[in-house]
CSV table of C-alpha atoms in Angstrom, one decimal:
chain,number,residue,atom,x,y,z
I,1010,UNK,CA,-28.1,-89.3,195.2
I,1011,UNK,CA,-25.6,-89.8,192.1
I,1012,UNK,CA,-22.6,-87.9,192.2
I,1013,UNK,CA,-21.1,-85.9,189.5
I,1014,UNK,CA,-18.4,-88.4,188.3
I,1015,UNK,CA,-20.5,-92.0,189.3
I,1016,UNK,CA,-19.4,-94.5,186.7
I,1017,UNK,CA,-15.9,-93.0,186.4
I,1018,UNK,CA,-13.1,-95.1,186.8
I,1019,UNK,CA,-9.6,-94.0,187.5
I,1020,UNK,CA,-6.2,-95.5,188.3
I,1021,UNK,CA,-3.6,-93.3,190.4
I,1022,UNK,CA,0.0,-94.2,189.7
I,1023,UNK,CA,1.0,-91.0,191.6
I,1024,UNK,CA,3.8,-90.9,193.7
I,1025,UNK,CA,4.5,-87.2,194.8
I,1026,UNK,CA,1.6,-84.9,195.6
I,1027,UNK,CA,-0.2,-83.9,192.4
I,1028,UNK,CA,-1.5,-87.4,191.5
I,1029,UNK,CA,-2.8,-88.6,194.7
I,1030,UNK,CA,-4.3,-85.2,195.3
I,1031,UNK,CA,-6.1,-85.3,191.9
I,1032,UNK,CA,-7.0,-88.9,192.5
I,1033,UNK,CA,-8.8,-87.7,196.2
I,1034,UNK,CA,-10.7,-84.7,194.6
I,1035,UNK,CA,-11.8,-87.0,192.0
I,1036,UNK,CA,-12.8,-89.8,194.8
I,1037,UNK,CA,-14.4,-86.9,196.5
I,1038,UNK,CA,-16.9,-86.0,193.3
I,1039,UNK,CA,-17.6,-89.8,193.0
I,1040,UNK,CA,-15.2,-91.7,190.9
I,1041,UNK,CA,-14.0,-95.2,191.3
I,1042,UNK,CA,-10.3,-94.3,192.0
I,1043,UNK,CA,-7.8,-97.5,192.2
I,1044,UNK,CA,-4.4,-96.6,193.8
I,1045,UNK,CA,-1.6,-98.8,192.8
I,1046,UNK,CA,1.0,-99.0,195.1
I,1047,UNK,CA,4.8,-100.2,194.5
I,1048,UNK,CA,6.1,-102.7,196.9
I,1049,UNK,CA,8.5,-100.4,198.6
I,1050,UNK,CA,5.9,-98.2,199.8
I,1051,UNK,CA,5.1,-94.3,199.1
I,1052,UNK,CA,7.7,-92.3,198.0
I,1053,UNK,CA,7.2,-89.9,200.7
I,1054,UNK,CA,6.5,-91.7,203.8
I,1055,UNK,CA,4.1,-88.8,205.5
I,1056,UNK,CA,0.9,-88.9,207.2
I,1057,UNK,CA,-0.4,-86.7,204.4
I,1058,UNK,CA,-0.5,-90.3,202.4
I,1059,UNK,CA,-3.4,-91.1,204.7
I,1060,UNK,CA,-5.7,-87.8,203.6
I,1061,UNK,CA,-4.4,-88.7,199.9
I,1062,UNK,CA,-5.7,-92.0,199.4
I,1063,UNK,CA,-8.8,-91.2,201.5
I,1064,UNK,CA,-11.7,-92.7,199.0
I,1065,UNK,CA,-9.5,-94.8,197.1
I,1066,UNK,CA,-9.2,-98.6,196.7
I,1067,UNK,CA,-5.6,-100.0,196.9
I,1068,UNK,CA,-3.6,-102.8,194.9
I,1069,UNK,CA,-0.1,-104.0,195.5
I,1070,UNK,CA,1.7,-104.4,191.8
I,1071,UNK,CA,5.4,-104.8,191.0
I,1072,UNK,CA,5.3,-103.2,188.0
I,1073,UNK,CA,9.2,-103.5,187.6
I,1074,UNK,CA,8.9,-107.4,187.3
I,1075,UNK,CA,7.0,-109.9,184.5
I,1076,UNK,CA,4.4,-110.6,187.1
I,1077,UNK,CA,3.4,-107.6,187.9
I,1078,UNK,CA,3.2,-106.0,184.3
I,1079,UNK,CA,1.1,-108.9,183.3
I,1080,UNK,CA,-1.3,-108.4,186.0
I,1081,UNK,CA,-2.1,-104.8,184.7
I,1082,UNK,CA,-4.5,-104.6,181.8
I,1083,UNK,CA,-3.7,-101.1,181.4
I,1084,UNK,CA,0.2,-102.0,180.2
I,1085,UNK,CA,-1.1,-105.0,178.2
I,1086,UNK,CA,-3.4,-102.6,175.9
């Protein structure tokens, strides 16, 4: 059975509550959500992070470095 958002791809750069929560809700509806984590870890180190990041794929990317910016196709375009 297909979901409402099958085929939709989302990149989650969010650090507070609204961004990760929105990504979680989109993933719950079938979107393919990629979470971009910073090397220092989440801004808010709470147990809620496990819930807010459920259903997402994750990548560690340092967007402050040249290599990290080069690895991101979004920042290239």
